[in-house]
PDB file of C-alpha atoms and ligand atoms in Angstrom:
ATOM      1  CA  MET A   1      -0.030  -0.065   0.014  1.00 82.00           C
ATOM      2  CA  ASN A   2       1.472   3.457  -1.001  1.00 94.00           C
ATOM      3  CA  LEU A   3       1.892   6.205   1.592  1.00 98.00           C
ATOM      4  CA  LYS A   4       0.080   9.358   0.424  1.00 98.00           C
ATOM      5  CA  LEU A   5       2.197  12.579   1.015  1.00 98.00           C
ATOM      6  CA  ALA A   6       0.812  16.076   0.462  1.00 98.00           C
ATOM      7  CA  ILE A   7       3.055  19.066  -0.340  1.00 97.00           C
ATOM      8  CA  GLN A   8       2.465  22.463  -1.594  1.00 96.00           C
ATOM      9  CA  LYS A   9       1.314  22.732  -5.201  1.00 93.00           C
ATOM     10  CA  LYS A  10       2.775  26.130  -5.664  1.00 90.00           C
ATOM     11  CA  GLY A  11       4.352  28.642  -3.191  1.00 91.00           C
ATOM     12  CA  ARG A  12       7.556  29.158  -1.228  1.00 94.00           C
ATOM     13  CA  LEU A  13       7.744  25.849   0.370  1.00 96.00           C
ATOM     14  CA  GLN A  14       7.384  23.764  -2.804  1.00 94.00           C
ATOM     15  CA  GLU A  15      11.004  23.911  -4.035  1.00 94.00           C
ATOM     16  CA  ASP A  16      12.475  23.052  -0.704  1.00 96.00           C
ATOM     17  CA  SER A  17       9.984  20.218  -0.118  1.00 97.00           C
ATOM     18  CA  MET A  18      10.785  18.767  -3.457  1.00 96.00           C
ATOM     19  CA  LYS A  19      14.564  19.077  -2.904  1.00 96.00           C
ATOM     20  CA  LEU A  20      14.315  17.310   0.416  1.00 97.00           C
ATOM     21  CA  LEU A  21      12.444  14.368  -1.133  1.00 98.00           C
ATOM     22  CA  LYS A  22      14.951  14.164  -4.022  1.00 97.00           C
ATOM     23  CA  GLU A  23      17.984  14.338  -1.740  1.00 96.00           C
ATOM     24  CA  SER A  24      16.345  11.332   0.338  1.00 97.00           C
ATOM     25  CA  GLY A  25      16.827   9.328  -2.772  1.00 97.00           C
ATOM     26  CA  LEU A  26      13.192   9.420  -4.184  1.00 98.00           C
ATOM     27  CA  ASP A  27      13.109   9.045  -7.867  1.00 97.00           C
ATOM     28  CA  PHE A  28      10.347  10.980  -9.487  1.00 96.00           C
ATOM     29  CA  GLU A  29       9.705  13.432 -12.339  1.00 92.00           C
ATOM     30  CA  LEU A  30       7.647  16.558 -12.022  1.00 83.00           C
ATOM     31  CA  GLY A  31       5.333  16.830 -14.982  1.00 78.00           C
ATOM     32  CA  GLY A  32       3.501  19.800 -16.232  1.00 78.00           C
ATOM     33  CA  ARG A  33       1.984  22.660 -13.999  1.00 76.00           C
ATOM     34  CA  GLU A  34      -1.420  20.872 -14.004  1.00 81.00           C
ATOM     35  CA  GLN A  35      -0.041  17.766 -12.576  1.00 85.00           C
ATOM     36  CA  LEU A  36      -1.712  16.865  -9.239  1.00 92.00           C
ATOM     37  CA  MET A  37       0.000  13.549  -8.442  1.00 95.00           C
ATOM     38  CA  ILE A  38       3.341  12.031  -8.756  1.00 96.00           C
ATOM     39  CA  ASN A  39       4.192   8.380  -8.476  1.00 96.00           C
ATOM     40  CA  VAL A  40       7.617   7.799  -6.751  1.00 97.00           C
ATOM     41  CA  LYS A  41       9.362   5.144  -8.901  1.00 97.00           C
ATOM     42  CA  ASN A  42      11.560   3.591  -6.305  1.00 97.00           C
ATOM     43  CA  PHE A  43       9.564   3.943  -3.025  1.00 98.00           C
ATOM     44  CA  PRO A  44       5.863   3.284  -2.037  1.00 98.00           C
ATOM     45  CA  LEU A  45       4.968   6.973  -1.948  1.00 98.00           C
ATOM     46  CA  GLU A  46       2.566   9.127  -3.975  1.00 98.00           C
ATOM     47  CA  ILE A  47       3.126  12.727  -3.802  1.00 97.00           C
ATOM     48  CA  TYR A  48      -0.023  14.988  -3.955  1.00 97.00           C
ATOM     49  CA  LEU A  49       0.325  18.561  -4.927  1.00 96.00           C
ATOM     50  CA  LEU A  50      -2.296  20.471  -3.077  1.00 96.00           C
ATOM     51  CA  ARG A  51      -3.247  24.089  -2.021  1.00 96.00           C
ATOM     52  CA  ASN A  52      -1.432  24.993   1.155  1.00 95.00           C
ATOM     53  CA  SER A  53      -4.603  25.803   3.077  1.00 95.00           C
ATOM     54  CA  ASP A  54      -6.409  22.655   2.018  1.00 97.00           C
ATOM     55  CA  ILE A  55      -3.714  20.260   3.332  1.00 98.00           C
ATOM     56  CA  PRO A  56      -4.489  20.269   6.997  1.00 98.00           C
ATOM     57  CA  GLN A  57      -8.131  19.096   6.487  1.00 98.00           C
ATOM     58  CA  TYR A  58      -7.107  16.449   3.955  1.00 98.00           C
ATOM     59  CA  LEU A  59      -4.692  15.154   6.554  1.00 98.00           C
ATOM     60  CA  GLU A  60      -7.167  15.198   9.376  1.00 98.00           C
ATOM     61  CA  ASP A  61      -9.746  13.328   7.160  1.00 98.00           C
ATOM     62  CA  GLY A  62      -7.174  10.872   6.098  1.00 98.00           C
ATOM     63  CA  VAL A  63      -7.347  11.772   2.472  1.00 98.00           C
ATOM     64  CA  VAL A  64      -3.485  12.021   2.673  1.00 98.00           C
ATOM     65  CA  ASP A  65      -1.469  10.083   5.154  1.00 98.00           C
ATOM     66  CA  ILE A  66       1.449  12.618   5.760  1.00 98.00           C
ATOM     67  CA  ALA A  67       2.324  16.191   4.859  1.00 98.00           C
ATOM     68  CA  ILE A  68       5.071  18.618   4.577  1.00 98.00           C
ATOM     69  CA  LEU A  69       3.702  21.954   5.771  1.00 98.00           C
ATOM     70  CA  GLY A  70       4.418  24.921   8.070  1.00 98.00           C
ATOM     71  CA  ASP A  71       3.584  24.818  11.714  1.00 98.00           C
ATOM     72  CA  ASN A  72       1.467  28.059  11.191  1.00 98.00           C
ATOM     73  CA  THR A  73      -0.728  26.501   8.650  1.00 98.00           C
ATOM     74  CA  ILE A  74      -1.608  23.497  10.852  1.00 98.00           C
ATOM     75  CA  ALA A  75      -2.020  25.869  13.917  1.00 98.00           C
ATOM     76  CA  GLU A  76      -4.399  28.095  12.176  1.00 98.00           C
ATOM     77  CA  ALA A  77      -6.565  24.937  10.801  1.00 98.00           C
ATOM     78  CA  VAL A  78      -7.057  23.700  14.311  1.00 96.00           C
ATOM     79  CA  VAL A  79      -6.741  20.120  13.224  1.00 98.00           C
ATOM     80  CA  ASP A  80      -6.133  16.844  15.077  1.00 98.00           C
ATOM     81  CA  VAL A  81      -2.971  15.499  13.454  1.00 98.00           C
ATOM     82  CA  GLN A  82       0.484  14.540  14.833  1.00 98.00           C
ATOM     83  CA  LYS A  83       3.829  16.376  14.120  1.00 98.00           C
ATOM     84  CA  ILE A  84       6.374  13.836  13.245  1.00 98.00           C
ATOM     85  CA  LYS A  85       9.510  15.969  12.940  1.00 97.00           C
ATOM     86  CA  PRO A  86      10.771  19.476  12.250  1.00 97.00           C
ATOM     87  CA  LEU A  87      12.341  19.705   8.738  1.00 97.00           C
ATOM     88  CA  HIS A  88      14.454  22.924   9.398  1.00 94.00           C
ATOM     89  CA  PHE A  89      13.138  25.112   6.557  1.00 95.00           C
ATOM     90  CA  GLY A  90      10.468  27.729   6.088  1.00 96.00           C
ATOM     91  CA  GLN A  91      11.387  29.432   9.239  1.00 97.00           C
ATOM     92  CA  CYS A  92       9.057  32.465  10.065  1.00 97.00           C
ATOM     93  CA  LYS A  93       7.203  34.179  12.788  1.00 98.00           C
ATOM     94  CA  LEU A  94       3.539  35.247  13.075  1.00 98.00           C
ATOM     95  CA  CYS A  95       3.954  38.680  14.246  1.00 98.00           C
ATOM     96  CA  LEU A  96       1.779  41.816  15.521  1.00 98.00           C
ATOM     97  CA  ALA A  97       3.013  44.904  13.794  1.00 98.00           C
ATOM     98  CA  ILE A  98       1.999  48.529  14.056  1.00 98.00           C
ATOM     99  CA  PRO A  99       3.207  51.776  12.273  1.00 97.00           C
ATOM    100  CA  LYS A 100       6.818  52.674  12.962  1.00 97.00           C
ATOM    101  CA  GLU A 101       6.001  55.973  14.433  1.00 97.00           C
ATOM    102  CA  THR A 102       3.305  54.700  16.813  1.00 97.00           C
ATOM    103  CA  PRO A 103       4.551  54.526  20.580  1.00 97.00           C
ATOM    104  CA  TYR A 104       4.341  51.084  22.029  1.00 97.00           C
ATOM    105  CA  THR A 105       4.978  49.815  25.581  1.00 96.00           C
ATOM    106  CA  ASP A 106       3.321  46.348  26.045  1.00 97.00           C
ATOM    107  CA  ILE A 107       0.662  43.942  24.708  1.00 98.00           C
ATOM    108  CA  GLN A 108      -2.096  46.164  26.492  1.00 98.00           C
ATOM    109  CA  PHE A 109      -1.569  48.402  23.443  1.00 98.00           C
ATOM    110  CA  PHE A 110      -3.862  46.021  21.490  1.00 98.00           C
ATOM    111  CA  GLN A 111      -6.828  46.498  24.007  1.00 98.00           C
ATOM    112  CA  HIS A 112      -9.939  47.378  22.024  1.00 98.00           C
ATOM    113  CA  LYS A 113      -7.875  47.956  18.760  1.00 98.00           C
ATOM    114  CA  THR A 114      -8.731  46.465  15.300  1.00 98.00           C
ATOM    115  CA  ILE A 115      -6.073  44.066  13.995  1.00 98.00           C
ATOM    116  CA  ALA A 116      -6.156  42.653  10.333  1.00 98.00           C
ATOM    117  CA  THR A 117      -4.869  39.191   9.606  1.00 98.00           C
ATOM    118  CA  SER A 118      -5.145  35.992   7.537  1.00 97.00           C
ATOM    119  CA  TYR A 119      -4.499  34.070  10.779  1.00 98.00           C
ATOM    120  CA  PRO A 120      -7.707  34.751  12.819  1.00 98.00           C
ATOM    121  CA  ASN A 121      -7.748  31.494  14.785  1.00 98.00           C
ATOM    122  CA  THR A 122      -4.104  31.719  15.971  1.00 98.00           C
ATOM    123  CA  LEU A 123      -4.567  35.438  16.660  1.00 98.00           C
ATOM    124  CA  LYS A 124      -7.740  34.810  18.636  1.00 98.00           C
ATOM    125  CA  LYS A 125      -6.000  32.255  20.770  1.00 98.00           C
ATOM    126  CA  PHE A 126      -3.013  34.441  21.515  1.00 98.00           C
ATOM    127  CA  LEU A 127      -5.272  37.498  22.395  1.00 98.00           C
ATOM    128  CA  LYS A 128      -7.427  35.315  24.861  1.00 98.00           C
ATOM    129  CA  GLU A 129      -4.231  33.906  26.483  1.00 98.00           C
ATOM    130  CA  ASN A 130      -3.093  37.602  27.097  1.00 98.00           C
ATOM    131  CA  ASN A 131      -6.591  38.794  28.090  1.00 98.00           C
ATOM    132  CA  ILE A 132      -6.739  41.300  25.228  1.00 98.00           C
ATOM    133  CA  GLU A 133     -10.228  42.216  23.774  1.00 98.00           C
ATOM    134  CA  ALA A 134      -9.653  43.252  20.240  1.00 98.00           C
ATOM    135  CA  LYS A 135     -11.574  43.119  16.950  1.00 98.00           C
ATOM    136  CA  ILE A 136      -9.949  40.773  14.341  1.00 98.00           C
ATOM    137  CA  HIS A 137     -10.529  41.935  10.721  1.00 97.00           C
ATOM    138  CA  GLU A 138      -9.977  38.813   8.664  1.00 97.00           C
ATOM    139  CA  ILE A 139      -8.275  39.552   5.288  1.00 95.00           C
ATOM    140  CA  ASN A 140      -6.653  37.421   2.646  1.00 92.00           C
ATOM    141  CA  GLY A 141      -3.385  38.990   1.322  1.00 85.00           C
ATOM    142  CA  SER A 142      -1.967  42.425   1.378  1.00 87.00           C
ATOM    143  CA  VAL A 143      -2.398  42.543   5.028  1.00 93.00           C
ATOM    144  CA  GLU A 144       0.150  45.283   5.271  1.00 90.00           C
ATOM    145  CA  LEU A 145      -1.901  47.725   3.414  1.00 91.00           C
ATOM    146  CA  SER A 146      -4.901  47.406   5.745  1.00 94.00           C
ATOM    147  CA  ILE A 147      -3.466  50.040   8.204  1.00 95.00           C
ATOM    148  CA  LYS A 148      -2.865  52.634   5.340  1.00 92.00           C
ATOM    149  CA  MET A 149      -6.402  51.742   4.094  1.00 92.00           C
ATOM    150  CA  GLY A 150      -7.912  52.589   7.560  1.00 93.00           C
ATOM    151  CA  LEU A 151      -9.131  49.028   7.973  1.00 94.00           C
ATOM    152  CA  ALA A 152      -7.100  48.442  11.129  1.00 97.00           C
ATOM    153  CA  ASN A 153      -4.796  49.770  13.826  1.00 97.00           C
ATOM    154  CA  ALA A 154      -2.506  46.805  13.620  1.00 98.00           C
ATOM    155  CA  ILE A 155      -1.744  43.707  11.613  1.00 98.00           C
ATOM    156  CA  CYS A 156      -0.668  40.235  12.480  1.00 98.00           C
ATOM    157  CA  ASP A 157       1.235  38.578   9.591  1.00 97.00           C
ATOM    158  CA  LEU A 158       3.966  36.131   8.791  1.00 96.00           C
ATOM    159  CA  VAL A 159       7.643  37.782   8.767  1.00 96.00           C
ATOM    160  CA  SER A 160      10.829  36.088   7.881  1.00 92.00           C
ATOM    161  CA  THR A 161      13.365  38.876   7.085  1.00 91.00           C
ATOM    162  CA  GLY A 162      11.221  41.674   8.082  1.00 91.00           C
ATOM    163  CA  SER A 163      11.850  43.708   4.955  1.00 93.00           C
ATOM    164  CA  THR A 164       8.002  43.661   3.952  1.00 90.00           C
ATOM    165  CA  LEU A 165       7.297  45.329   7.341  1.00 93.00           C
ATOM    166  CA  LEU A 166      10.065  47.877   6.929  1.00 93.00           C
ATOM    167  CA  SER A 167       8.966  48.827   3.278  1.00 93.00           C
ATOM    168  CA  ASN A 168       5.456  49.368   4.603  1.00 93.00           C
ATOM    169  CA  GLY A 169       6.436  51.707   7.486  1.00 95.00           C
ATOM    170  CA  LEU A 170       5.721  49.049  10.036  1.00 96.00           C
ATOM    171  CA  LYS A 171       7.523  47.588  13.099  1.00 97.00           C
ATOM    172  CA  GLU A 172       7.098  44.186  14.801  1.00 97.00           C
ATOM    173  CA  VAL A 173       6.060  44.505  18.438  1.00 98.00           C
ATOM    174  CA  SER A 174       5.129  41.087  19.432  1.00 98.00           C
ATOM    175  CA  CYS A 175       5.496  37.497  18.258  1.00 98.00           C
ATOM    176  CA  VAL A 176       2.397  35.325  18.328  1.00 98.00           C
ATOM    177  CA  LEU A 177       3.811  32.065  16.938  1.00 98.00           C
ATOM    178  CA  LYS A 178       7.219  30.754  15.719  1.00 98.00           C
ATOM    179  CA  SER A 179       7.011  28.436  12.790  1.00 98.00           C
ATOM    180  CA  GLU A 180       8.971  26.256  10.500  1.00 98.00           C
ATOM    181  CA  VAL A 181       8.259  23.444   8.213  1.00 98.00           C
ATOM    182  CA  GLY A 182       7.620  20.034   9.468  1.00 98.00           C
ATOM    183  CA  LEU A 183       6.550  16.515   8.552  1.00 98.00           C
ATOM    184  CA  PHE A 184       2.933  15.760   9.782  1.00 98.00           C
ATOM    185  CA  ALA A 185       0.901  12.687   9.849  1.00 98.00           C
ATOM    186  CA  LYS A 186      -2.751  11.773  10.187  1.00 98.00           C
ATOM    187  CA  GLN A 187      -3.643  10.369  13.769  1.00 98.00           C
ATOM    188  CA  HIS A 188      -4.142   6.698  12.942  1.00 95.00           C
ATOM    189  CA  LEU A 189      -1.540   5.150  10.535  1.00 97.00           C
ATOM    190  CA  GLU A 190      -1.832   1.395   9.834  1.00 96.00           C
ATOM    191  CA  ALA A 191       1.143  -0.785  10.488  1.00 96.00           C
ATOM    192  CA  GLN A 192       2.313  -0.916   7.057  1.00 96.00           C
ATOM    193  CA  GLN A 193       2.124   2.866   6.674  1.00 97.00           C
ATOM    194  CA  VAL A 194       4.183   3.261   9.839  1.00 97.00           C
ATOM    195  CA  ASP A 195       6.862   1.008   8.383  1.00 97.00           C
ATOM    196  CA  THR A 196       6.867   3.077   5.141  1.00 98.00           C
ATOM    197  CA  LEU A 197       7.013   6.271   7.245  1.00 98.00           C
ATOM    198  CA  ASN A 198       9.880   5.023   9.162  1.00 98.00           C
ATOM    199  CA  ALA A 199      11.885   4.129   6.077  1.00 98.00           C
ATOM    200  CA  LEU A 200      11.101   7.562   4.724  1.00 98.00           C
ATOM    201  CA  LEU A 201      12.182   9.187   8.011  1.00 98.00           C
ATOM    202  CA  PHE A 202      15.463   7.145   8.019  1.00 97.00           C
ATOM    203  CA  ARG A 203      16.294   8.809   4.796  1.00 97.00           C
ATOM    204  CA  MET A 204      15.184  12.193   5.777  1.00 97.00           C
ATOM    205  CA  ASN A 205      17.121  12.099   8.944  1.00 97.00           C
ATOM    206  CA  SER A 206      20.252  11.170   7.058  1.00 96.00           C
ATOM    207  CA  VAL A 207      19.924  14.132   4.780  1.00 96.00           C
ATOM    208  CA  LEU A 208      19.012  16.642   7.719  1.00 95.00           C
ATOM    209  CA  ASN A 209      21.841  15.370   9.888  1.00 94.00           C
ATOM    210  CA  ALA A 210      24.268  15.843   6.976  1.00 95.00           C
ATOM    211  CA  LYS A 211      23.048  19.523   6.607  1.00 93.00           C
ATOM    212  CA  GLN A 212      23.658  20.287  10.317  1.00 92.00           C
ATOM    213  CA  ASN A 213      27.171  18.959  10.257  1.00 93.00           C
ATOM    214  CA  LYS A 214      30.492  19.444   8.500  1.00 93.00           C
ATOM    215  CA  TYR A 215      33.402  17.085   7.981  1.00 94.00           C
ATOM    216  CA  ILE A 216      36.709  18.767   8.931  1.00 95.00           C
ATOM    217  CA  LEU A 217      40.358  17.721   8.493  1.00 96.00           C
ATOM    218  CA  MET A 218      43.445  19.531   9.610  1.00 97.00           C
ATOM    219  CA  ASN A 219      47.149  19.046  10.167  1.00 98.00           C
ATOM    220  CA  VAL A 220      48.378  19.188  13.739  1.00 97.00           C
ATOM    221  CA  PRO A 221      51.922  19.014  15.225  1.00 98.00           C
ATOM    222  CA  ASN A 222      52.029  15.856  17.371  1.00 98.00           C
ATOM    223  CA  ASP A 223      52.685  17.749  20.615  1.00 97.00           C
ATOM    224  CA  LYS A 224      49.429  19.757  20.033  1.00 97.00           C
ATOM    225  CA  ILE A 225      47.168  16.765  19.459  1.00 96.00           C
ATOM    226  CA  ASP A 226      45.843  16.490  22.998  1.00 94.00           C
ATOM    227  CA  GLN A 227      45.019  20.168  23.061  1.00 95.00           C
ATOM    228  CA  ILE A 228      43.253  19.983  19.612  1.00 95.00           C
ATOM    229  CA  LEU A 229      41.222  16.850  20.638  1.00 94.00           C
ATOM    230  CA  ARG A 230      39.878  18.583  23.807  1.00 93.00           C
ATOM    231  CA  ILE A 231      38.377  21.329  21.437  1.00 93.00           C
ATOM    232  CA  LEU A 232      36.735  18.841  19.027  1.00 90.00           C
ATOM    233  CA  PRO A 233      33.309  17.442  20.095  1.00 76.00           C
ATOM    234  CA  GLY A 234      33.309  14.775  17.261  1.00 63.00           C
ATOM    235  CA  MET A 235      30.660  12.133  16.537  1.00 61.00           C
ATOM    236  CA  LYS A 236      32.763   9.499  18.469  1.00 73.00           C
ATOM    237  CA  SER A 237      36.485  10.012  18.745  1.00 84.00           C
ATOM    238  CA  PRO A 238      38.238  11.885  16.017  1.00 92.00           C
ATOM    239  CA  THR A 239      40.539  10.073  13.596  1.00 95.00           C
ATOM    240  CA  VAL A 240      44.261  10.689  13.914  1.00 96.00           C
ATOM    241  CA  LEU A 241      46.529   9.550  11.103  1.00 97.00           C
ATOM    242  CA  PRO A 242      50.281   9.865  10.806  1.00 97.00           C
ATOM    243  CA  LEU A 243      51.584  12.232   8.004  1.00 97.00           C
ATOM    244  CA  ALA A 244      54.849  11.590   5.953  1.00 96.00           C
ATOM    245  CA  ASP A 245      56.542  14.125   8.307  1.00 97.00           C
ATOM    246  CA  ALA A 246      56.722  12.035  11.482  1.00 96.00           C
ATOM    247  CA  THR A 247      56.431  15.130  13.629  1.00 97.00           C
ATOM    248  CA  TRP A 248      52.798  15.936  12.285  1.00 98.00           C
ATOM    249  CA  SER A 249      49.259  14.006  12.137  1.00 98.00           C
ATOM    250  CA  SER A 250      46.130  14.510  10.260  1.00 98.00           C
ATOM    251  CA  VAL A 251      43.009  14.897  12.387  1.00 97.00           C
ATOM    252  CA  HIS A 252      39.536  14.051  11.028  1.00 96.00           C
ATOM    253  CA  THR A 253      36.146  14.679  12.602  1.00 95.00           C
ATOM    254  CA  VAL A 254      32.557  15.903  12.199  1.00 93.00           C
ATOM    255  CA  ILE A 255      31.367  19.099  13.923  1.00 92.00           C
ATOM    256  CA  GLN A 256      28.040  20.842  14.192  1.00 90.00           C
ATOM    257  CA  LYS A 257      27.450  23.720  11.829  1.00 88.00           C
ATOM    258  CA  ASP A 258      26.007  25.789  14.757  1.00 86.00           C
ATOM    259  CA  ASN A 259      29.319  26.399  16.611  1.00 84.00           C
ATOM    260  CA  PHE A 260      31.431  25.922  13.495  1.00 87.00           C
ATOM    261  CA  TRP A 261      33.296  29.281  13.403  1.00 92.00           C
ATOM    262  CA  ASP A 262      33.943  29.318  17.152  1.00 93.00           C
ATOM    263  CA  ILE A 263      35.642  25.759  16.988  1.00 93.00           C
ATOM    264  CA  ILE A 264      37.645  26.622  13.793  1.00 94.00           C
ATOM    265  CA  GLN A 265      38.998  29.812  15.510  1.00 95.00           C
ATOM    266  CA  GLN A 266      39.944  27.740  18.623  1.00 95.00           C
ATOM    267  CA  LEU A 267      41.610  25.015  16.508  1.00 96.00           C
ATOM    268  CA  LYS A 268      43.640  27.639  14.683  1.00 96.00           C
ATOM    269  CA  LEU A 269      44.768  29.281  17.911  1.00 96.00           C
ATOM    270  CA  ALA A 270      45.840  25.773  19.175  1.00 96.00           C
ATOM    271  CA  GLY A 271      48.108  25.177  16.331  1.00 96.00           C
ATOM    272  CA  ALA A 272      46.094  23.347  13.644  1.00 97.00           C
ATOM    273  CA  GLU A 273      47.050  24.172   9.954  1.00 97.00           C
ATOM    274  CA  GLY A 274      45.622  23.555   6.528  1.00 97.00           C
ATOM    275  CA  ILE A 275      42.056  23.152   7.929  1.00 96.00           C
ATOM    276  CA  LEU A 276      39.813  21.657   5.310  1.00 96.00           C
ATOM    277  CA  VAL A 277      35.909  21.829   5.643  1.00 94.00           C
ATOM    278  CA  ILE A 278      33.886  19.440   3.537  1.00 95.00           C
ATOM    279  CA  PRO A 279      30.030  19.359   3.198  1.00 94.00           C
ATOM    280  CA  ILE A 280      28.466  15.864   4.016  1.00 95.00           C
ATOM    281  CA  GLU A 281      25.877  14.361   1.550  1.00 92.00           C
ATOM    282  CA  GLN A 282      24.313  11.828   3.898  1.00 93.00           C
ATOM    283  CA  MET A 283      24.961  10.956   7.652  1.00 93.00           C
ATOM    284  CA  ILE A 284      23.627   7.760   8.991  1.00 92.00           C
ATOM    285  CA  LEU A 285      23.754   7.651  12.729  1.00 85.00           C
TER     286      LEU A 285
HETATM  287  P1  AMP B   1       2.990  30.418   0.209  1.00 90.58           P
HETATM  288  O1  AMP B   1       1.963  29.546  -0.243  1.00 90.58           O
HETATM  289  O2  AMP B   1       4.026  30.721  -0.780  1.00 90.58           O
HETATM  290  O3  AMP B   1       2.319  31.710   0.749  1.00 90.58           O
HETATM  291  O4  AMP B   1       3.665  29.829   1.450  1.00 90.58           O
HETATM  292  C1  AMP B   1       3.227  30.081   2.693  1.00 90.58           C
HETATM  293  C2  AMP B   1       4.098  29.343   3.831  1.00 90.58           C
HETATM  294  O5  AMP B   1       5.469  29.638   3.654  1.00 90.58           O
HETATM  295  C3  AMP B   1       3.693  29.767   5.176  1.00 90.58           C
HETATM  296  O6  AMP B   1       2.455  29.128   5.573  1.00 90.58           O
HETATM  297  C4  AMP B   1       4.647  29.634   5.954  1.00 90.58           C
HETATM  298  O7  AMP B   1       4.772  28.353   6.553  1.00 90.58           O
HETATM  299  C5  AMP B   1       5.975  29.778   5.061  1.00 90.58           C
HETATM  300  N1  AMP B   1       6.735  31.082   5.124  1.00 90.58           N
HETATM  301  C6  AMP B   1       7.969  31.259   5.457  1.00 90.58           C
HETATM  302  N2  AMP B   1       8.214  32.580   5.445  1.00 90.58           N
HETATM  303  C7  AMP B   1       7.081  33.272   5.023  1.00 90.58           C
HETATM  304  C8  AMP B   1       6.993  34.604   4.982  1.00 90.58           C
HETATM  305  N3  AMP B   1       7.834  35.625   5.114  1.00 90.58           N
HETATM  306  N4  AMP B   1       5.705  34.921   4.528  1.00 90.58           N
HETATM  307  C9  AMP B   1       4.752  34.075   4.266  1.00 90.58           C
HETATM  308  N5  AMP B   1       4.997  32.653   4.404  1.00 90.58           N
HETATM  309  C10 AMP B   1       6.152  32.312   4.801  1.00 90.58           C
END
């Protein structure tokens, strides 16, 4: 039985979703723009290309089994589905924003104000949690313009770089929800579907782990090896190989991308030379 996966038909998440599936070794071809379903040739998976906002309901109803989607879309749809894992792309925040020149001290600013948003459910929940009574003006698209048009005093919209807010003379004053893309599943998967999902997860994890890490090699004078090894976190223990010059060794290990520059700097100061950094394609733990 094939597992049915929903991804965005068009929009900003589609390219990265397709890329992750391809990097996970799935062999498929994207046909014309009207194509709605893709059969994966080498894995029991069917990919459904659907409208972003339709996916949560299809998932809850079991029309599809799993989906790649932003946390924000799932939160807004208020559906009963399970999050399987974060996929580390599509990061954004749902923010409250007001005109740049308007003074702001705290969340009480929003008491009895009108807020325009395409995320009424998420905003309603946030306002309730903060005991704010405000009017929500639901609007689809061009939310930033609603203040200029006199429809609202504030907006609640998705922000990633903040440049759209800035170019519309707005400033972010409060974060309602932090979001990134995740892999979601319907509540009740059959045993065979769980097996297929686990096989897919195994591949995705290997791609995601690889992206979070880098392989480094460096030359180290033998009398500095202990000091260098104390700096390196490594997957297990770093590899130390002798060089043709018997007073030097080559040290290899894997380090996390997050504190990468810090570690490189410490290695250099401790006497490492000729440091090479290599991207990892797959990393199976
Ligand atoms: P789209 O269909 O192209 O509007 O994609 C919308 C999805 O992309 C949202 O539901 C978010 O999960 C994600 N996203 C990431 N950054 C942003 C952003 N700055 N604005 C809108 N959506 C974003």
